[in-house]
Tab-separated table of C-alpha atoms in Angstrom:
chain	number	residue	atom	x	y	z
A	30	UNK	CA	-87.937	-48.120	49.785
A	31	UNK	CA	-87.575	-49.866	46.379
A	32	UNK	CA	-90.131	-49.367	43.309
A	33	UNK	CA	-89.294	-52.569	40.549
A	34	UNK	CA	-89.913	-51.939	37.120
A	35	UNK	CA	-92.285	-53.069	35.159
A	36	UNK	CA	-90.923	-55.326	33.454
A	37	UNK	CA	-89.865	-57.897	36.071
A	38	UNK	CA	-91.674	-61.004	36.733
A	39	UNK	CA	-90.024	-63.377	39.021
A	40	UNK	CA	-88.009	-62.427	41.849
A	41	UNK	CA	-85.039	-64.760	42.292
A	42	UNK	CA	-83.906	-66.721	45.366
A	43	UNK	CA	-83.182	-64.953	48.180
A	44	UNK	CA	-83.478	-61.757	46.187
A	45	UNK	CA	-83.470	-59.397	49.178
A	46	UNK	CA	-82.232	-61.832	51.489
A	47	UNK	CA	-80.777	-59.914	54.905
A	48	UNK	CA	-81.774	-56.506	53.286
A	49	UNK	CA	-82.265	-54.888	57.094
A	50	UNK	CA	-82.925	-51.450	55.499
A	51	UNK	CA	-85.838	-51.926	53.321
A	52	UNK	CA	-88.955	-50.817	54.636
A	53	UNK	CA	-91.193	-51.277	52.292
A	54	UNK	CA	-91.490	-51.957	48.665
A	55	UNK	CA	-93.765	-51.820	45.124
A	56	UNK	CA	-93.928	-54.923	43.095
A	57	UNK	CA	-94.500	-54.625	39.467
A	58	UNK	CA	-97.746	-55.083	37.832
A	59	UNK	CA	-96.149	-57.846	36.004
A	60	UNK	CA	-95.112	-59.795	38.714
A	61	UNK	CA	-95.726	-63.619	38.484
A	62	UNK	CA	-93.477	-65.732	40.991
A	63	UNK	CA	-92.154	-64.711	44.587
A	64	UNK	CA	-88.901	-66.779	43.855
A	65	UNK	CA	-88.013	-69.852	45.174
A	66	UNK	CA	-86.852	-69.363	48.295
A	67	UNK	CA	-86.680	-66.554	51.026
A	68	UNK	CA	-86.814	-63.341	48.763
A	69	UNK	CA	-87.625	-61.210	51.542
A	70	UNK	CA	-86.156	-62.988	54.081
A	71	UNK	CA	-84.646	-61.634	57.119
A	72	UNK	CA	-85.708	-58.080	55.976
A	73	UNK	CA	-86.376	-56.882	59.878
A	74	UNK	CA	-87.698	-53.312	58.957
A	75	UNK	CA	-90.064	-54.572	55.683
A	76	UNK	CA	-93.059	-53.214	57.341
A	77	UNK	CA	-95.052	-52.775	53.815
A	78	UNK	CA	-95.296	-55.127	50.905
A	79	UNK	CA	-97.590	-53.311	47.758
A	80	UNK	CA	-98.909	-55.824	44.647
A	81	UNK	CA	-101.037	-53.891	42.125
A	82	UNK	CA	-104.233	-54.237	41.532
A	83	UNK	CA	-103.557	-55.334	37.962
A	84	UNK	CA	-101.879	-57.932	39.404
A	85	UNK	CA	-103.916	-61.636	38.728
A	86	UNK	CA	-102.101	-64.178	40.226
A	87	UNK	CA	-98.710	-64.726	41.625
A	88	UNK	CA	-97.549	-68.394	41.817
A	89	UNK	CA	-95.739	-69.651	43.252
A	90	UNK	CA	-95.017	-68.119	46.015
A	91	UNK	CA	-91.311	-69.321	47.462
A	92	UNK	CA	-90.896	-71.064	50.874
A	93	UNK	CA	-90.143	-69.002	53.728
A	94	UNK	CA	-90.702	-65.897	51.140
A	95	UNK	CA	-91.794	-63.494	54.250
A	96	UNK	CA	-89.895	-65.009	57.128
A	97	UNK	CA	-88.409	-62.569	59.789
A	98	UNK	CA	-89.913	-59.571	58.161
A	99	UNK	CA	-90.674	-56.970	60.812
A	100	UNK	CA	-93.958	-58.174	62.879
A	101	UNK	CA	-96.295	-55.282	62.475
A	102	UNK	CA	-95.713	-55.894	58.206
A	103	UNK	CA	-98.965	-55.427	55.983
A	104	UNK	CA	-99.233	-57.009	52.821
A	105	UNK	CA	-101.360	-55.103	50.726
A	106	UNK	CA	-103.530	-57.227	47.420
A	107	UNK	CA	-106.226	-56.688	45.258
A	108	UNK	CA	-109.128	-56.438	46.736
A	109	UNK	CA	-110.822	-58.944	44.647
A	110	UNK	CA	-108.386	-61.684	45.277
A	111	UNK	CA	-108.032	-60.794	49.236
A	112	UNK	CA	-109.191	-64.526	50.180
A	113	UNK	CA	-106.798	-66.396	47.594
A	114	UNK	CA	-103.755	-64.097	48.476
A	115	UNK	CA	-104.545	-65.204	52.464
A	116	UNK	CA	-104.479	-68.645	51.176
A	117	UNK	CA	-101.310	-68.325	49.233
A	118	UNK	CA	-99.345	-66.740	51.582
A	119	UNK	CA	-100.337	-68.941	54.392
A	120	UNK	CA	-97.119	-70.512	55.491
A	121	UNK	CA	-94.908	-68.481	54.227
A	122	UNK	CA	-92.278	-67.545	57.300
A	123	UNK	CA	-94.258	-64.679	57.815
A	124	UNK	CA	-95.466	-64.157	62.159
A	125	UNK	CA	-98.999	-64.639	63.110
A	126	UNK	CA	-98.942	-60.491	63.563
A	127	UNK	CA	-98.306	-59.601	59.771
A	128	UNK	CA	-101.421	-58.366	57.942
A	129	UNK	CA	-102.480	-59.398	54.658
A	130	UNK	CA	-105.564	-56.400	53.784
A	131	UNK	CA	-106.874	-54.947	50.414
């Protein structure tokens, strides 16, 4: 399970590219871009993906950012921006199965 720090706000490419292990993670409140390509790609066991509620708007949003994460994943937003997070993340990689809930 990995907590970022605060003070990161763009995940690279590929950042946890083939990270099999990590189950689920925290991004920081700060948070602004989901890389360019394939951060969590190919994480199998990422069942649980947390952004703050502090968190306004992340874009972009790299391609294939949530492809081959494990199938029964929930992506947890704000509760406020539940409808523009489904939008964003449309298309990413993730399967049809994956959850995106406030």
């Amino acid at each position: 399970n990995v907590s970022l720090p605060e003070s990161i706000t763009d995940m690279g490419y590929e950042t946890f590219f083939d990270c099999s292990g990590l189950e689920s993670i925290n991004l920081p409140e700060n948070l602004t871009s989901l890389g360019l390509r394939g951060t969590f790609k190919n994480c199998s066991s990422l069942t649980s993906i947390v952004i703050p509620e502090n968190v306004t708007n992340i874009n972009p949003v790299g391609k294939n950012a949530f492809q081959k994460i494990a199938p029964n994943a929930k992506i947890k937003v704000p509760a406020r921006k539940l409808k523009a997070y489904k939008k964003l993340f449309k298309g990413k990689g993730q399967g049809k199965k994956v959850k995106i809930t406030k």
